[in-house]
C-alpha cells in the first residue's frame, strides 16, 4: 500500500485516536440540544441587517482590527477600559489561540471533569498535556484536588466555565479566586452563559494579572455569526494577537454583531424570558419522581433519569432532540441535558417526557 493511502503513517496518533465532533441531525426536529437562543430578532432590526449586508464590501478583506466592533462590545459587555479585547471565530477559536500560544513541550492545560469538551479536545490538537480534575458528585469544585494539581503540574493555563457546561451550575466564586491566586499560569474564566447567570469575573480582571475572561455571543442569540472574545491585559493579548489569523472574523459577522449590539436590550430581554422559562422547566422536572434535577444558572438544565438512553430515543420519536450525556463521564451516568426553548417547545418537551415516563 502506498503511504498516501495509509493515514496511520502520516497523521499524529492522538488525532487518529479521536472521534469526530458529533453534531446530531436535527432537520425538522424541536431542537433543544445546543444551547441556542430560540428567538428571532425583531423585523425592523432584521431589515437593518439586510441593508447592511447588501452594501457590505465583501470584495475586500474584513477590518483586521475590528476597532468599531470592539468598541461596541466594550460598551455592551462592561469590559474595563484598561483591558484589551481579542476576537475569535467563536470562543472555540480563542481557546485554540491560547492553547497554541502556550504549547511548550511540557505545558499542561488544566480543567475540571465534566466540563466543556473543547478544553480537552483543543489540548489534544495542540499537543498540550491535559489534566481534568473530577468535580464533586454535586458538580461543585474539588478545591483541594485543584490546588494539589496546580502545585504539582504548574499548568500553563486553567479553563473554568462559569456557569459550567454541561452541568449548568456556578462554581463557588471564592474557590475560583483561590485557584487564580494559587496559579502561576493563566486562568481563563469562560463566561459563555453569563447572560443567564448575572454574575461575572469581568471586574476581577483589574485585580489579578493572570486572569482572562472569555465571552461569546453564541448563547445570546448569535450562534450562527461565530463571534467570541477574550478580555484581559494587553501584555497577554498582544501575544495571542500574533497567533490569531488576521481575518478570522468575517465582515458579515463584524457588521451584524455591531448592529445587534446597538440593540443589546433585545438580547437581554430574550435572556430574561429564557430565565423565566428555565424556572418553569425546573419546577416541572422537580415535580417528577423519576427525575433528579441539577440546579442551573445557564440556558439549559441537566437532569438524571433511570434509563437515559431509552428516554433520549423516545424523545426523538416525539420529534424532540436533546443531548445525551450518559456515557461521556462517570459523574454523568444517566444524565440528559435540555436547552430552554420557546414556551411552546418547552411545553412539548414536558408533555412528551411525561408520556414517556408514564408508559
Ligand atoms: C458553547 C460554549 C462555548 C463555545 O462557544 P462559541 O463561541 O460558539 O465557540 C464555549 N464555552 C462554553 C462553556 C460553551 O458552552
Short mmCIF file of C-alpha atoms and ligand atoms in Angstrom, two decimals:
data_model
loop_
_atom_site.label_atom_id
_atom_site.label_comp_id
_atom_site.label_asym_id
_atom_site.label_seq_id
_atom_site.Cartn_x
_atom_site.Cartn_y
_atom_site.Cartn_z
CA UNK A 1 0.00 0.00 0.00
CA UNK A 2 1.28 3.46 -0.85
CA UNK A 3 1.99 5.64 2.15
CA UNK A 4 -0.58 8.12 0.81
CA UNK A 5 -3.34 5.55 1.26
CA UNK A 6 -2.42 4.97 4.85
CA UNK A 7 -3.21 7.87 7.21
CA UNK A 8 -1.64 5.96 10.11
CA UNK A 9 1.81 6.76 8.79
CA UNK A 10 1.24 10.48 8.45
CA UNK A 11 -1.40 11.59 10.94
CA UNK A 12 -0.45 12.03 14.60
CA UNK A 13 -1.57 9.10 16.78
CA UNK A 14 -3.54 11.42 19.12
CA UNK A 15 -5.58 12.58 16.12
CA UNK A 16 -6.09 9.05 14.79
CA UNK A 17 -7.45 8.16 18.23
CA UNK A 18 -10.11 10.90 18.26
CA UNK A 19 -13.68 10.51 17.15
CA UNK A 20 -15.05 13.43 15.10
CA UNK A 21 -17.10 16.07 16.95
CA UNK A 22 -20.59 14.70 16.57
CA UNK A 23 -23.40 17.08 15.66
CA UNK A 24 -26.76 15.33 15.62
CA UNK A 25 -29.01 15.60 12.57
CA UNK A 26 -31.84 17.93 13.60
CA UNK A 27 -33.80 18.72 10.47
CA UNK A 28 -37.50 19.13 11.25
CA UNK A 29 -37.00 18.48 14.96
CA UNK A 30 -37.61 20.59 18.03
CA UNK A 31 -34.01 21.43 18.66
CA UNK A 32 -33.18 21.57 22.37
CA UNK A 33 -29.67 20.17 22.21
CA UNK A 34 -27.23 23.01 21.57
CA UNK A 35 -28.00 25.93 23.92
CA UNK A 36 -29.19 28.13 21.11
CA UNK A 37 -31.46 31.10 21.76
CA UNK A 38 -34.77 30.08 20.10
CA UNK A 39 -35.98 33.62 19.37
CA UNK A 40 -35.54 35.58 16.14
CA UNK A 41 -34.58 39.26 16.07
CA UNK A 42 -37.33 41.88 15.64
CA UNK A 43 -38.32 42.52 11.98
CA UNK A 44 -37.10 46.14 11.99
CA UNK A 45 -33.64 45.04 13.11
CA UNK A 46 -33.61 42.26 10.52
CA UNK A 47 -34.39 44.88 7.90
CA UNK A 48 -31.42 46.99 9.00
CA UNK A 49 -29.22 43.90 8.85
CA UNK A 50 -30.41 43.15 5.32
CA UNK A 51 -29.38 46.63 4.23
CA UNK A 52 -26.00 46.35 5.91
CA UNK A 53 -25.42 43.03 4.19
CA UNK A 54 -26.42 44.42 0.80
CA UNK A 55 -23.91 47.25 0.99
CA UNK A 56 -21.06 45.37 2.69
CA UNK A 57 -17.79 45.50 0.71
CA UNK A 58 -17.41 41.74 0.50
CA UNK A 59 -14.78 42.05 -2.23
CA UNK A 60 -12.45 43.44 0.46
CA UNK A 61 -10.88 41.65 3.38
CA UNK A 62 -12.60 42.46 6.66
CA UNK A 63 -11.21 45.06 9.07
CA UNK A 64 -8.42 43.06 10.71
CA UNK A 65 -8.51 45.17 13.89
CA UNK A 66 -12.30 45.44 14.09
CA UNK A 67 -11.99 48.51 16.29
CA UNK A 68 -15.56 49.62 15.90
CA UNK A 69 -16.94 46.19 16.77
CA UNK A 70 -14.62 46.06 19.79
CA UNK A 71 -15.89 49.43 20.93
CA UNK A 72 -19.49 48.17 20.73
CA UNK A 73 -18.54 45.04 22.69
CA UNK A 74 -16.79 47.10 25.34
CA UNK A 75 -19.93 49.15 25.90
CA UNK A 76 -22.35 46.23 25.79
CA UNK A 77 -20.41 43.82 28.00
CA UNK A 78 -18.90 46.21 30.54
CA UNK A 79 -15.27 45.43 29.74
CA UNK A 80 -12.98 47.55 31.97
CA UNK A 81 -11.45 50.39 29.97
CA UNK A 82 -7.86 49.37 30.77
CA UNK A 83 -8.40 45.85 29.34
CA UNK A 84 -7.80 44.77 25.75
CA UNK A 85 -10.09 42.60 23.60
CA UNK A 86 -9.18 39.68 21.35
CA UNK A 87 -11.80 38.47 18.87
CA UNK A 88 -12.30 34.89 17.77
CA UNK A 89 -14.36 32.95 15.29
CA UNK A 90 -16.46 31.81 18.23
CA UNK A 91 -14.85 31.38 21.62
CA UNK A 92 -13.76 27.90 20.48
CA UNK A 93 -11.17 29.62 18.34
CA UNK A 94 -9.98 31.69 21.29
CA UNK A 95 -9.39 28.53 23.32
CA UNK A 96 -7.33 27.29 20.39
CA UNK A 97 -5.36 30.54 20.10
CA UNK A 98 -4.48 30.48 23.81
CA UNK A 99 -3.52 26.80 23.65
CA UNK A 100 -1.30 27.32 20.60
CA UNK A 101 0.43 30.23 22.29
CA UNK A 102 1.29 28.33 25.49
CA UNK A 103 2.06 24.90 23.95
CA UNK A 104 5.65 24.49 25.14
CA UNK A 105 6.92 20.88 25.24
CA UNK A 106 5.80 20.12 28.80
CA UNK A 107 2.91 22.56 29.10
CA UNK A 108 -0.23 21.44 30.95
CA UNK A 109 -3.80 22.61 30.36
CA UNK A 110 -5.97 22.15 33.45
CA UNK A 111 -9.74 21.96 33.64
CA UNK A 112 -12.39 20.02 35.51
CA UNK A 113 -14.42 16.97 34.52
CA UNK A 114 -17.08 17.07 33.30
CA UNK A 115 -16.53 20.37 31.51
CA UNK A 116 -16.84 21.85 28.06
CA UNK A 117 -15.41 19.14 25.78
CA UNK A 118 -13.38 21.60 23.70
CA UNK A 119 -10.90 22.25 26.52
CA UNK A 120 -9.67 18.69 26.33
CA UNK A 121 -10.03 18.39 22.54
CA UNK A 122 -8.01 21.54 21.86
CA UNK A 123 -5.31 20.43 24.29
CA UNK A 124 -5.02 17.30 22.16
CA UNK A 125 -4.98 19.27 18.87
CA UNK A 126 -2.18 21.48 20.13
CA UNK A 127 -0.11 18.75 21.77
CA UNK A 128 -0.59 20.03 25.31
CA UNK A 129 -0.91 17.66 28.23
CA UNK A 130 -4.48 17.80 29.55
CA UNK A 131 -5.33 17.33 33.22
CA UNK A 132 -9.01 17.17 34.19
CA UNK A 133 -9.81 17.20 37.92
CA UNK A 134 -13.13 15.46 38.65
CA UNK A 135 -15.86 17.63 40.16
CA UNK A 136 -17.63 16.50 43.32
CA UNK A 137 -20.81 14.46 42.96
CA UNK A 138 -22.90 17.63 43.17
CA UNK A 139 -20.67 19.16 40.44
CA UNK A 140 -19.02 21.64 42.76
CA UNK A 141 -15.27 22.22 42.53
CA UNK A 142 -12.91 19.94 44.41
CA UNK A 143 -10.74 22.84 45.54
CA UNK A 144 -8.23 20.73 47.43
CA UNK A 145 -7.64 18.50 44.42
CA UNK A 146 -7.37 21.53 42.13
CA UNK A 147 -4.79 23.20 44.35
CA UNK A 148 -2.86 19.94 44.55
CA UNK A 149 -2.71 19.64 40.76
CA UNK A 150 -1.77 23.32 40.40
CA UNK A 151 1.12 22.88 42.85
CA UNK A 152 2.29 19.67 41.21
CA UNK A 153 1.81 20.36 37.47
CA UNK A 154 2.02 24.17 37.40
CA UNK A 155 -0.43 24.37 34.47
CA UNK A 156 0.30 26.96 31.79
CA UNK A 157 -3.43 27.61 31.61
CA UNK A 158 -6.56 26.63 33.51
CA UNK A 159 -10.00 26.83 31.91
CA UNK A 160 -13.13 27.07 34.05
CA UNK A 161 -16.59 27.68 32.60
CA UNK A 162 -18.74 29.87 34.85
CA UNK A 163 -21.55 28.59 34.75
CA UNK A 164 -20.18 25.19 33.84
CA UNK A 165 -21.31 23.23 30.78
CA UNK A 166 -22.76 20.53 30.78
CA UNK A 167 -23.72 20.78 34.45
CA UNK A 168 -25.22 24.29 34.48
CA UNK A 169 -24.03 25.28 37.96
CA UNK A 170 -21.85 28.17 39.07
CA UNK A 171 -18.72 27.16 40.94
CA UNK A 172 -18.05 28.83 44.26
CA UNK A 173 -16.56 32.24 43.46
CA UNK A 174 -14.17 32.16 46.42
CA UNK A 175 -12.87 28.76 45.33
CA UNK A 176 -12.20 30.21 41.87
CA UNK A 177 -10.37 33.16 43.43
CA UNK A 178 -8.19 30.72 45.38
CA UNK A 179 -7.38 28.92 42.14
CA UNK A 180 -6.46 32.18 40.42
CA UNK A 181 -4.22 33.17 43.33
CA UNK A 182 -2.56 29.76 43.55
CA UNK A 183 -1.84 29.59 39.81
CA UNK A 184 1.48 30.58 38.34
CA UNK A 185 -0.10 30.23 34.89
CA UNK A 186 -3.12 31.81 33.25
CA UNK A 187 -6.69 31.24 34.41
CA UNK A 188 -9.41 31.70 31.80
CA UNK A 189 -12.95 32.09 33.07
CA UNK A 190 -15.26 31.06 30.24
CA UNK A 191 -18.48 33.03 30.67
CA UNK A 192 -20.44 31.69 27.70
CA UNK A 193 -23.63 31.64 29.81
CA UNK A 194 -23.13 34.93 31.66
CA UNK A 195 -26.43 36.42 30.43
CA UNK A 196 -28.34 33.65 32.19
CA UNK A 197 -26.33 33.80 35.42
CA UNK A 198 -25.93 37.51 36.04
CA UNK A 199 -22.53 37.15 37.74
CA UNK A 200 -19.10 37.64 36.23
CA UNK A 201 -15.37 37.80 36.87
CA UNK A 202 -15.01 40.73 34.46
CA UNK A 203 -14.45 43.22 37.28
CA UNK A 204 -11.79 40.99 38.83
CA UNK A 205 -9.58 41.45 35.78
CA UNK A 206 -8.00 44.54 37.29
CA UNK A 207 -7.09 42.63 40.47
CA UNK A 208 -5.38 39.54 39.06
CA UNK A 209 -2.59 39.73 36.48
CA UNK A 210 -3.07 36.08 35.39
CA UNK A 211 -6.85 36.27 34.88
CA UNK A 212 -8.60 36.34 31.48
CA UNK A 213 -12.35 36.43 30.85
CA UNK A 214 -13.90 34.86 27.77
CA UNK A 215 -17.37 35.58 26.39
CA UNK A 216 -19.33 34.60 23.29
CA UNK A 217 -22.41 35.91 21.52
CA UNK A 218 -23.42 32.35 20.61
CA UNK A 219 -25.68 31.52 23.54
CA UNK A 220 -27.15 35.03 23.48
CA UNK A 221 -28.78 34.57 20.08
CA UNK A 222 -26.00 34.90 17.50
CA UNK A 223 -24.59 31.36 17.32
CA UNK A 224 -24.55 31.45 13.53
CA UNK A 225 -22.37 34.56 13.40
CA UNK A 226 -19.45 32.94 15.24
CA UNK A 227 -18.10 35.66 17.49
CA UNK A 228 -16.25 35.12 20.73
CA UNK A 229 -13.97 37.41 22.68
CA UNK A 230 -11.33 37.43 25.32
CA UNK A 231 -10.85 40.35 27.70
CA UNK A 232 -7.60 40.84 29.57
CA UNK A 233 -4.35 42.70 29.96
CA UNK A 234 -2.54 43.84 26.85
CA UNK A 235 0.61 42.00 27.96
CA UNK A 236 -1.14 38.70 27.29
CA UNK A 237 -3.45 39.71 24.48
CA UNK A 238 -0.69 41.19 22.33
CA UNK A 239 0.99 37.77 22.38
CA UNK A 240 -2.24 35.98 21.46
CA UNK A 241 -2.78 38.51 18.65
CA UNK A 242 0.33 37.11 16.96
CA UNK A 243 -1.29 33.67 16.80
CA UNK A 244 -4.70 34.91 15.61
CA UNK A 245 -5.13 34.60 11.86
CA UNK A 246 -5.55 38.16 10.54
CA UNK A 247 -9.03 37.81 9.05
CA UNK A 248 -10.59 35.32 11.45
CA UNK A 249 -13.76 37.39 11.94
CA UNK A 250 -15.54 37.99 8.63
CA UNK A 251 -17.11 41.24 7.51
CA UNK A 252 -20.70 39.96 7.85
CA UNK A 253 -20.03 38.92 11.45
CA UNK A 254 -18.43 42.27 12.24
CA UNK A 255 -21.21 44.35 10.70
CA UNK A 256 -24.12 42.34 12.03
CA UNK A 257 -22.72 41.88 15.52
CA UNK A 258 -22.05 45.60 15.81
CA UNK A 259 -25.58 46.39 14.66
CA UNK A 260 -27.20 43.93 17.06
CA UNK A 261 -25.06 45.24 19.92
CA UNK A 262 -26.66 48.63 19.39
CA UNK A 263 -29.83 46.84 20.48
CA UNK A 264 -28.44 44.76 23.34
CA UNK A 265 -31.71 45.17 25.23
CA UNK A 266 -33.37 42.88 22.67
CA UNK A 267 -30.94 40.07 23.51
CA UNK A 268 -31.14 40.73 27.23
CA UNK A 269 -34.95 40.63 27.20
CA UNK A 270 -34.80 37.32 25.35
CA UNK A 271 -32.37 36.05 28.00
CA UNK A 272 -34.84 37.13 30.71
CA UNK A 273 -37.62 35.17 29.01
CA UNK A 274 -35.33 32.16 28.81
CA UNK A 275 -34.57 32.50 32.53
CA UNK A 276 -38.23 32.56 33.45
CA UNK A 277 -38.87 29.53 31.22
CA UNK A 278 -35.91 27.83 32.92
CA UNK A 279 -37.57 28.36 36.25
CA UNK A 280 -40.84 26.79 34.99
CA UNK A 281 -38.99 23.87 33.46
CA UNK A 282 -37.05 23.40 36.69
CA UNK A 283 -40.26 23.29 38.73
CA UNK A 284 -41.79 20.84 36.31
CA UNK A 285 -38.79 18.49 36.26
CA UNK A 286 -38.55 18.66 40.04
CA UNK A 287 -42.18 17.53 40.27
CA UNK A 288 -41.32 14.25 38.54
CA UNK A 289 -40.46 11.47 40.95
CA UNK A 290 -38.33 9.60 38.42
CA UNK A 291 -36.13 12.62 37.68
CA UNK A 292 -33.20 14.14 39.57
CA UNK A 293 -32.69 17.77 38.58
CA UNK A 294 -29.46 19.74 38.93
CA UNK A 295 -29.80 23.47 39.61
CA UNK A 296 -28.90 25.60 36.59
CA UNK A 297 -27.69 29.15 36.08
CA UNK A 298 -27.45 28.66 32.33
CA UNK A 299 -29.95 28.30 29.46
CA UNK A 300 -30.17 24.53 29.86
CA UNK A 301 -30.96 22.03 32.59
CA UNK A 302 -29.10 18.83 33.38
CA UNK A 303 -31.20 16.01 34.82
CA UNK A 304 -30.85 12.33 35.65
CA UNK A 305 -33.31 9.58 34.85
CA UNK A 306 -33.33 5.79 35.27
CA UNK A 307 -32.65 4.94 31.66
CA UNK A 308 -31.20 7.93 29.81
CA UNK A 309 -30.76 6.10 26.54
CA UNK A 310 -34.39 4.98 26.45
CA UNK A 311 -35.73 8.46 27.27
CA UNK A 312 -33.42 10.13 24.77
CA UNK A 313 -34.52 7.82 21.95
CA UNK A 314 -38.18 8.05 22.90
CA UNK A 315 -37.99 11.86 22.87
CA UNK A 316 -36.50 11.66 19.39
CA UNK A 317 -39.53 9.65 18.28
CA UNK A 318 -41.59 12.56 19.63
CA UNK A 319 -39.50 14.77 17.35
CA UNK A 320 -37.57 16.34 20.23
CA UNK A 321 -33.80 16.48 20.23
CA UNK A 322 -31.91 16.98 23.49
CA UNK A 323 -28.38 15.97 24.49
CA UNK A 324 -27.49 12.62 25.97
CA UNK A 325 -24.54 12.91 28.35
CA UNK A 326 -24.74 9.40 29.74
CA UNK A 327 -21.54 7.63 28.75
CA UNK A 328 -19.45 10.79 28.40
CA UNK A 329 -18.25 10.80 32.03
CA UNK A 330 -18.92 8.57 35.08
CA UNK A 331 -20.43 11.52 37.01
CA UNK A 332 -22.95 11.97 34.19
CA UNK A 333 -24.38 8.48 34.34
CA UNK A 334 -27.97 8.51 33.06
CA UNK A 335 -27.85 12.28 32.59
CA UNK A 336 -29.60 14.26 29.87
CA UNK A 337 -29.39 17.96 29.08
CA UNK A 338 -32.24 20.02 27.72
CA UNK A 339 -31.80 23.53 26.33
CA UNK A 340 -34.53 26.00 27.26
CA UNK A 341 -36.59 26.72 24.14
CA UNK A 342 -39.69 28.80 23.47
CA UNK A 343 -42.65 28.31 25.85
CA UNK A 344 -44.31 26.15 23.20
CA UNK A 345 -41.21 23.98 22.64
CA UNK A 346 -40.75 23.57 26.39
CA UNK A 347 -44.36 22.51 26.79
CA UNK A 348 -43.97 19.94 24.03
CA UNK A 349 -40.84 18.61 25.70
CA UNK A 350 -42.56 18.37 29.09
CA UNK A 351 -45.62 16.68 27.62
CA UNK A 352 -43.52 14.16 25.71
CA UNK A 353 -41.37 13.41 28.77
CA UNK A 354 -44.47 12.93 30.85
CA UNK A 355 -45.91 10.49 28.31
CA UNK A 356 -42.68 8.54 28.08
CA UNK A 357 -42.20 8.28 31.86
CA UNK A 358 -45.76 7.04 32.34
CA UNK A 359 -45.70 4.43 29.62
C1 LIG B 1 -20.93 26.92 23.78
C2 LIG B 1 -19.73 27.12 24.58
C3 LIG B 1 -18.59 27.74 24.06
C4 LIG B 1 -18.37 27.95 22.58
O1 LIG B 1 -18.97 28.98 22.08
P1 LIG B 1 -18.67 29.54 20.61
O2 LIG B 1 -18.43 30.96 20.88
O3 LIG B 1 -19.92 29.25 19.87
O4 LIG B 1 -17.48 28.85 20.03
C5 LIG B 1 -17.52 28.00 24.90
N1 LIG B 1 -17.56 27.62 26.18
C6 LIG B 1 -18.62 27.01 26.71
C7 LIG B 1 -18.59 26.61 28.14
C8 LIG B 1 -19.72 26.72 25.93
O5 LIG B 1 -20.75 26.05 26.46
#
